[in-house]
Short mmCIF file of C-alpha atoms in Angstrom, two decimals:
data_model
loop_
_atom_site.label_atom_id
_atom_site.label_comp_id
_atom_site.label_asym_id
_atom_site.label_seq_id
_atom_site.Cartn_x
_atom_site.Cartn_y
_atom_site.Cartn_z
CA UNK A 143 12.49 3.49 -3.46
CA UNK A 144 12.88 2.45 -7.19
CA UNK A 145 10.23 1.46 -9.53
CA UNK A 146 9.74 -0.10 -12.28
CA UNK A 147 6.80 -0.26 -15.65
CA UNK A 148 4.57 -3.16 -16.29
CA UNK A 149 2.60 -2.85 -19.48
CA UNK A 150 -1.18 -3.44 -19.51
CA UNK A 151 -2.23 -3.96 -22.92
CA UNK A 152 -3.69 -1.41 -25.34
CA UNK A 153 -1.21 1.38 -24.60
CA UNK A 154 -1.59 1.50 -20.95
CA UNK A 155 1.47 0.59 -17.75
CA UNK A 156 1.02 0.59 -14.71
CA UNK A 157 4.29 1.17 -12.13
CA UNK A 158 5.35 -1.13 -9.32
CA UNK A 159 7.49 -0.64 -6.55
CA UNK A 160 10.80 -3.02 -5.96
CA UNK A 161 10.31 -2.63 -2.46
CA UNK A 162 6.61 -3.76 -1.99
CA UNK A 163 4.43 -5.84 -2.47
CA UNK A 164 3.80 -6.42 -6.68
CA UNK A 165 0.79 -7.50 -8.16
CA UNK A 166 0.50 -10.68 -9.77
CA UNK A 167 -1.62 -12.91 -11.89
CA UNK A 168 -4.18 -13.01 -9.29
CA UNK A 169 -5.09 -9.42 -9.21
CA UNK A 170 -5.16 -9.40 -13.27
CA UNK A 171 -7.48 -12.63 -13.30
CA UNK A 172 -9.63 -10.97 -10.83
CA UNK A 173 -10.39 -7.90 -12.61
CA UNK A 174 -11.08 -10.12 -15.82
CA UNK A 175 -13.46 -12.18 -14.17
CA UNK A 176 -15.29 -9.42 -12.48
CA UNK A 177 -18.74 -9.19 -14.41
CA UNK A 178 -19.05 -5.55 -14.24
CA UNK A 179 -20.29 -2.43 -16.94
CA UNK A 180 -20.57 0.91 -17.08
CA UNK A 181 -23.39 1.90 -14.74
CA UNK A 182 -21.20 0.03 -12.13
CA UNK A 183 -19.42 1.99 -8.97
CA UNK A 184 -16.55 -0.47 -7.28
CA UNK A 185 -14.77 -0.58 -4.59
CA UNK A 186 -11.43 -1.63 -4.69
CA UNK A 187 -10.43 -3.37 -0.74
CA UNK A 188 -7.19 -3.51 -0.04
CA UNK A 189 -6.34 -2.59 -3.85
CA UNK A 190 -2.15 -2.16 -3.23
CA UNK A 191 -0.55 0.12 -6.53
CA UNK A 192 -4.43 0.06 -7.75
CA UNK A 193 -3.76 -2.19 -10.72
CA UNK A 194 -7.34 -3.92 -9.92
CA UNK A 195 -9.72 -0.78 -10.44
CA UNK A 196 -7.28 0.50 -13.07
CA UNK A 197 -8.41 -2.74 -14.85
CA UNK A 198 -11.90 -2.52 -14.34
CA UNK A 199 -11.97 0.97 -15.69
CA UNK A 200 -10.09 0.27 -18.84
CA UNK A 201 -11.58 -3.20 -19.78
CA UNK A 202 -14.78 -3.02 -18.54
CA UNK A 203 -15.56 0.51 -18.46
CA UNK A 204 -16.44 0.80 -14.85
CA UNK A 205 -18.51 4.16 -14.30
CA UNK A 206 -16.25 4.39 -11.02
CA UNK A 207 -13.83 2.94 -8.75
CA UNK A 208 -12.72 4.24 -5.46
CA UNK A 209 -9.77 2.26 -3.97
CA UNK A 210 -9.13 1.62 -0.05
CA UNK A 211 -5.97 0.67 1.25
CA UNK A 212 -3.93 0.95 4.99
CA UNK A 213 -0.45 1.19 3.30
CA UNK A 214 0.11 5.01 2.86
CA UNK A 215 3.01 3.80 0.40
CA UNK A 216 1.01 1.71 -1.68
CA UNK A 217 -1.99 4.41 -1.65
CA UNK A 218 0.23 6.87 -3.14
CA UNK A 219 1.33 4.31 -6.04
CA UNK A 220 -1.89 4.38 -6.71
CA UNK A 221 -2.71 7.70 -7.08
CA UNK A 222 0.33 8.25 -9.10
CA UNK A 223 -1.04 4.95 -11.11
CA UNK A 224 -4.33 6.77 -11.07
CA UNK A 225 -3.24 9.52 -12.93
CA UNK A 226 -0.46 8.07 -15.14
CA UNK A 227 -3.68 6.70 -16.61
CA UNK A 228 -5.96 9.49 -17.04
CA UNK A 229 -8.40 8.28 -15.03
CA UNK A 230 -8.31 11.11 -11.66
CA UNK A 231 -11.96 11.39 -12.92
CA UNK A 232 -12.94 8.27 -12.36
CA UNK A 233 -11.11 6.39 -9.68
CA UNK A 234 -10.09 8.15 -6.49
CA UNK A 235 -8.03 6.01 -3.74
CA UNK A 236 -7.79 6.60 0.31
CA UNK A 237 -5.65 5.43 2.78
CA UNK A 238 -8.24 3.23 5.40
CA UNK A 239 -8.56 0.23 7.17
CA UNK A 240 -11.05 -1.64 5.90
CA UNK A 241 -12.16 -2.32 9.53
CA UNK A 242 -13.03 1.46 9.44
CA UNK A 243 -13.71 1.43 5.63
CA UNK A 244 -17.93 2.31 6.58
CA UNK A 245 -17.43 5.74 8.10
CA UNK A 246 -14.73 6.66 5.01
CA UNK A 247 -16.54 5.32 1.96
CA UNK A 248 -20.12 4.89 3.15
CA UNK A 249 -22.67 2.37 3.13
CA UNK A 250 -25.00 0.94 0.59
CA UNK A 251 -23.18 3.15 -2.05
CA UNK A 252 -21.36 0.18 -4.26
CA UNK A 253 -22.28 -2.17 -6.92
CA UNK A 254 -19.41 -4.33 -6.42
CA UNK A 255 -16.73 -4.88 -4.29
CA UNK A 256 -13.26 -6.50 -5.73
CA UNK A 257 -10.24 -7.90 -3.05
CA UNK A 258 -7.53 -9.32 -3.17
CA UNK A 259 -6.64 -9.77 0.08
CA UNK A 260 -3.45 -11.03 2.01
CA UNK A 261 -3.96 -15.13 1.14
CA UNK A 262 -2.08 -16.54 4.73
CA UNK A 263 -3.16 -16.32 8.29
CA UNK A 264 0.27 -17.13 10.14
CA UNK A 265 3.67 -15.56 10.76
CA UNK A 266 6.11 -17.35 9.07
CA UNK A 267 8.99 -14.61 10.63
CA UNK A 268 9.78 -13.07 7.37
CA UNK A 269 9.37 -9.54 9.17
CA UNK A 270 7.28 -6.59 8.94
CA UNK A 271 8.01 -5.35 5.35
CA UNK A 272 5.19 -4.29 2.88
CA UNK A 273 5.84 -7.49 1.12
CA UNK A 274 5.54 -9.64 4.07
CA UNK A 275 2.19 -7.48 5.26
CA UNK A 276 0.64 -7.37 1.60
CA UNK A 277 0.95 -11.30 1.92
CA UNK A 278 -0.28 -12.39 5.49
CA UNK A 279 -2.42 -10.92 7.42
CA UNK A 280 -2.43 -8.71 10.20
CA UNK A 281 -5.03 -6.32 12.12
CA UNK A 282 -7.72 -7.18 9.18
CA UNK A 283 -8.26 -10.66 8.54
CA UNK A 284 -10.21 -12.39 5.51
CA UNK A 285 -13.90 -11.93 7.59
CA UNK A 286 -13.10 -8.45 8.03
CA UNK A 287 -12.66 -7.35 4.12
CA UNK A 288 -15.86 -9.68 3.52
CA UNK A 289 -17.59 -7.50 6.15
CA UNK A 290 -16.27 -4.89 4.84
CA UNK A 291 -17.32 -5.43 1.06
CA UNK A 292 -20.76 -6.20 2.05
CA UNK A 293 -21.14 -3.40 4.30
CA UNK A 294 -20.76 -0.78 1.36
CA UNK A 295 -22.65 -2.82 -1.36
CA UNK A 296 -26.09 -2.10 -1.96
CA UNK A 297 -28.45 -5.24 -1.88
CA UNK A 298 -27.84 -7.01 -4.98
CA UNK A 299 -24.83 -5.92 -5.34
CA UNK A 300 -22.15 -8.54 -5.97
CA UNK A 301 -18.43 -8.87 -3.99
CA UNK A 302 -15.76 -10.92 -5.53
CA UNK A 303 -12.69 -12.47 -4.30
CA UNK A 304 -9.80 -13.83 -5.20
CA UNK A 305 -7.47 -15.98 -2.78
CA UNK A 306 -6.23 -19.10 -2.44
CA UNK A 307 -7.84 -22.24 -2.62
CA UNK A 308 -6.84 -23.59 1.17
CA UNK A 309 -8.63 -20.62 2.27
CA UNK A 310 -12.17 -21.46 0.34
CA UNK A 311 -14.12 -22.74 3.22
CA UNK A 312 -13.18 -19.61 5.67
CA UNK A 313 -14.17 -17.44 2.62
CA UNK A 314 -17.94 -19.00 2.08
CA UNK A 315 -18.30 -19.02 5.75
CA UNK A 316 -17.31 -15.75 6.07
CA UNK A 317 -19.49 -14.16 3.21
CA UNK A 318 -22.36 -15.98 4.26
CA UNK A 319 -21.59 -14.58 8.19
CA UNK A 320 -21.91 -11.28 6.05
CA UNK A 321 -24.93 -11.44 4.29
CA UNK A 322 -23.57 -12.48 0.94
CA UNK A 323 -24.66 -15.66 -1.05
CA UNK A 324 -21.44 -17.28 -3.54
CA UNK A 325 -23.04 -17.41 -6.76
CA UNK A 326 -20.28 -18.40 -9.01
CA UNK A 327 -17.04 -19.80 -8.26
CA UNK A 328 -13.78 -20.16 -11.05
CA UNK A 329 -11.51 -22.36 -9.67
CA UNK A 330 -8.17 -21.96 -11.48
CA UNK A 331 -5.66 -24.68 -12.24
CA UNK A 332 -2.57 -23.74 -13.55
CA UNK A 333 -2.23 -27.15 -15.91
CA UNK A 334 -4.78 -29.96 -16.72
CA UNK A 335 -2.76 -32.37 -14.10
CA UNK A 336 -2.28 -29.82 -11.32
CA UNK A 337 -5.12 -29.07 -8.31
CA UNK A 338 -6.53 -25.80 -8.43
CA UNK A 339 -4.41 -23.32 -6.37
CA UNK A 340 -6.22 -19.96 -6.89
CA UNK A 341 -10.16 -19.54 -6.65
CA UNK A 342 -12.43 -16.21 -8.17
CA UNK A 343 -15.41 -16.38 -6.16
CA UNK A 344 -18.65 -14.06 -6.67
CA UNK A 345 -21.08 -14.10 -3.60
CA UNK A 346 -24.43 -11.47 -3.96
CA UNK A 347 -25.63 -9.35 -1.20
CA UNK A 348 -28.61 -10.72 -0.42
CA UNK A 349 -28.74 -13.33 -2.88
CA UNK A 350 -30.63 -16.88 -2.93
CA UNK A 351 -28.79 -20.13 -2.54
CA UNK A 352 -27.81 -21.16 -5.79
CA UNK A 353 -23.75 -21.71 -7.01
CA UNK A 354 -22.46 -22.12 -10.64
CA UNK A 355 -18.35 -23.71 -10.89
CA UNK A 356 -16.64 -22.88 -13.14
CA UNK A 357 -12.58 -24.07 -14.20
CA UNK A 358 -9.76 -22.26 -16.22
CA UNK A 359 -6.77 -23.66 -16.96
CA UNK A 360 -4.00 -21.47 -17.00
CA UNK A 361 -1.59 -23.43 -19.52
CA UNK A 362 -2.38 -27.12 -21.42
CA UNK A 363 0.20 -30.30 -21.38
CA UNK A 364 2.87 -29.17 -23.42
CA UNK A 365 2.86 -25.72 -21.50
CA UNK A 366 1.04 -22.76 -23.90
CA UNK A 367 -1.47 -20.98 -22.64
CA UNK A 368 -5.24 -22.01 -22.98
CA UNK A 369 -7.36 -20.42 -25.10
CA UNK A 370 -9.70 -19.63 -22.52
CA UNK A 371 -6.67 -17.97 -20.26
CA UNK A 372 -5.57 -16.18 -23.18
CA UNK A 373 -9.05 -15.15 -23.96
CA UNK A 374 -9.61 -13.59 -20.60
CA UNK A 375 -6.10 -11.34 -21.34
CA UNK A 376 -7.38 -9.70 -25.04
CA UNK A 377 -8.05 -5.65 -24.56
CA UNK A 378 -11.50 -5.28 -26.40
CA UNK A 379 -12.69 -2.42 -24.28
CA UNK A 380 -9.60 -0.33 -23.79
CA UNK A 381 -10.73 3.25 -23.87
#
């Protein structure tokens, strides 16, 4: 299996396989727009080469981040990740479904929960390579990293999402099935005259009712990046 580096910003890469499933935007706009600090432990569902809590650790100074994932492939990329970074004091990753996630990471222990889960709920026959499984899903489905998430946050503790935007309504149904109350949703459009393909969505354990939108546009008419996109991107808290 060959690999390849992807550079993070303020002297830091993080490796991805050519064989699975590579991160993408999505996974770097969800760590950016994950309000998070440094007396803040995360849990990282479903978190692939660990790109996610690697971000949250660098950028936002994270006090910890443990990382869950089924792939045993994609679990080792991130440990490897892990400590290509320095950070094997910090962020420690382990090979679970998140269906059994409770009796392997605890509950009531987090004070957030990140995912980026697979976005699609049908076959489309492409097969049963890590690609294809990092992409639709299988076993787990959306309600069950939701459950998940909430189950290990402690009450007023916050989960965020990212997914697609088809896939909103099962997403507040199933965080409000869980306990958890969306509090702020981004919805992300990738130019001014496009619909919004990709939503960030932060629902509170516990929380009242009570939801702030929010948009960001990825790139403006004439095809630069916005301000606000680029914005999210700058390394002001690298360590």
């Amino acid at each position: 299996m060959s690999e390849y580096a992807v550079l993070l910003g303020g002297g830091h890469e993080i490796l991805q396989s050519t064989e699975g499933y590579a991160f993408t935007q999505d996974s770097v706009l969800l760590a950016n727009l994950t309000k998070a600090g440094a007396k803040d432990r995360v849990l990282d569902l479903g978190c692939g080469g660990g790109v996610v809590g690697i971000l949250l650790l660098l950028k936002k100074n994270v006090r910890e981040v443990v990382g869950i994932d089924v792939d045993a492939a994609a679990v080792d990329l991130a440990r490897r990740n892990v400590e290509l970074n320095s950070l094997s004091d910090r962020m420690t990753v382990k090979e679970c479904d998140v269906r059994l996630s409770g009796s392997v990471v605890g509950a009531g222990t987090f004070d957030k929960a990140v995912c980026n889960p697979p976005y699609y709920a049908f076959d489309d026959g492409a097969g049963a390579s890590r690609n294809s499984r990092a992409k639709r899903e299988g076993d787990a489905v959306l309600a069950d990293f939701v459950a998940a998430g909430a189950r290990a946050l402690k009450n007023g503790g916050d989960f965020v999402l990212v997914h697609k935007t088809d896939r909103l309504c099962d997403a507040v149904s199933a965080m409000r099935a869980a306990g958890l109350e969306p509090k702020r949703l981004v919805e992300v459009y990738p130019k001014p005259d496009a619909p919004a393909d990709v939503f960030v969505m932060t629902a509170r354990k516990g929380g009242a009712v009570g939801l702030v939108v929010e948009s960001l546009i990825v790139r403006d008419a004439q095809g630069n990046e916005t301000d606000a996109f680029k914005e999210l991107y700058e390394w002001q808290n690298s360590i």
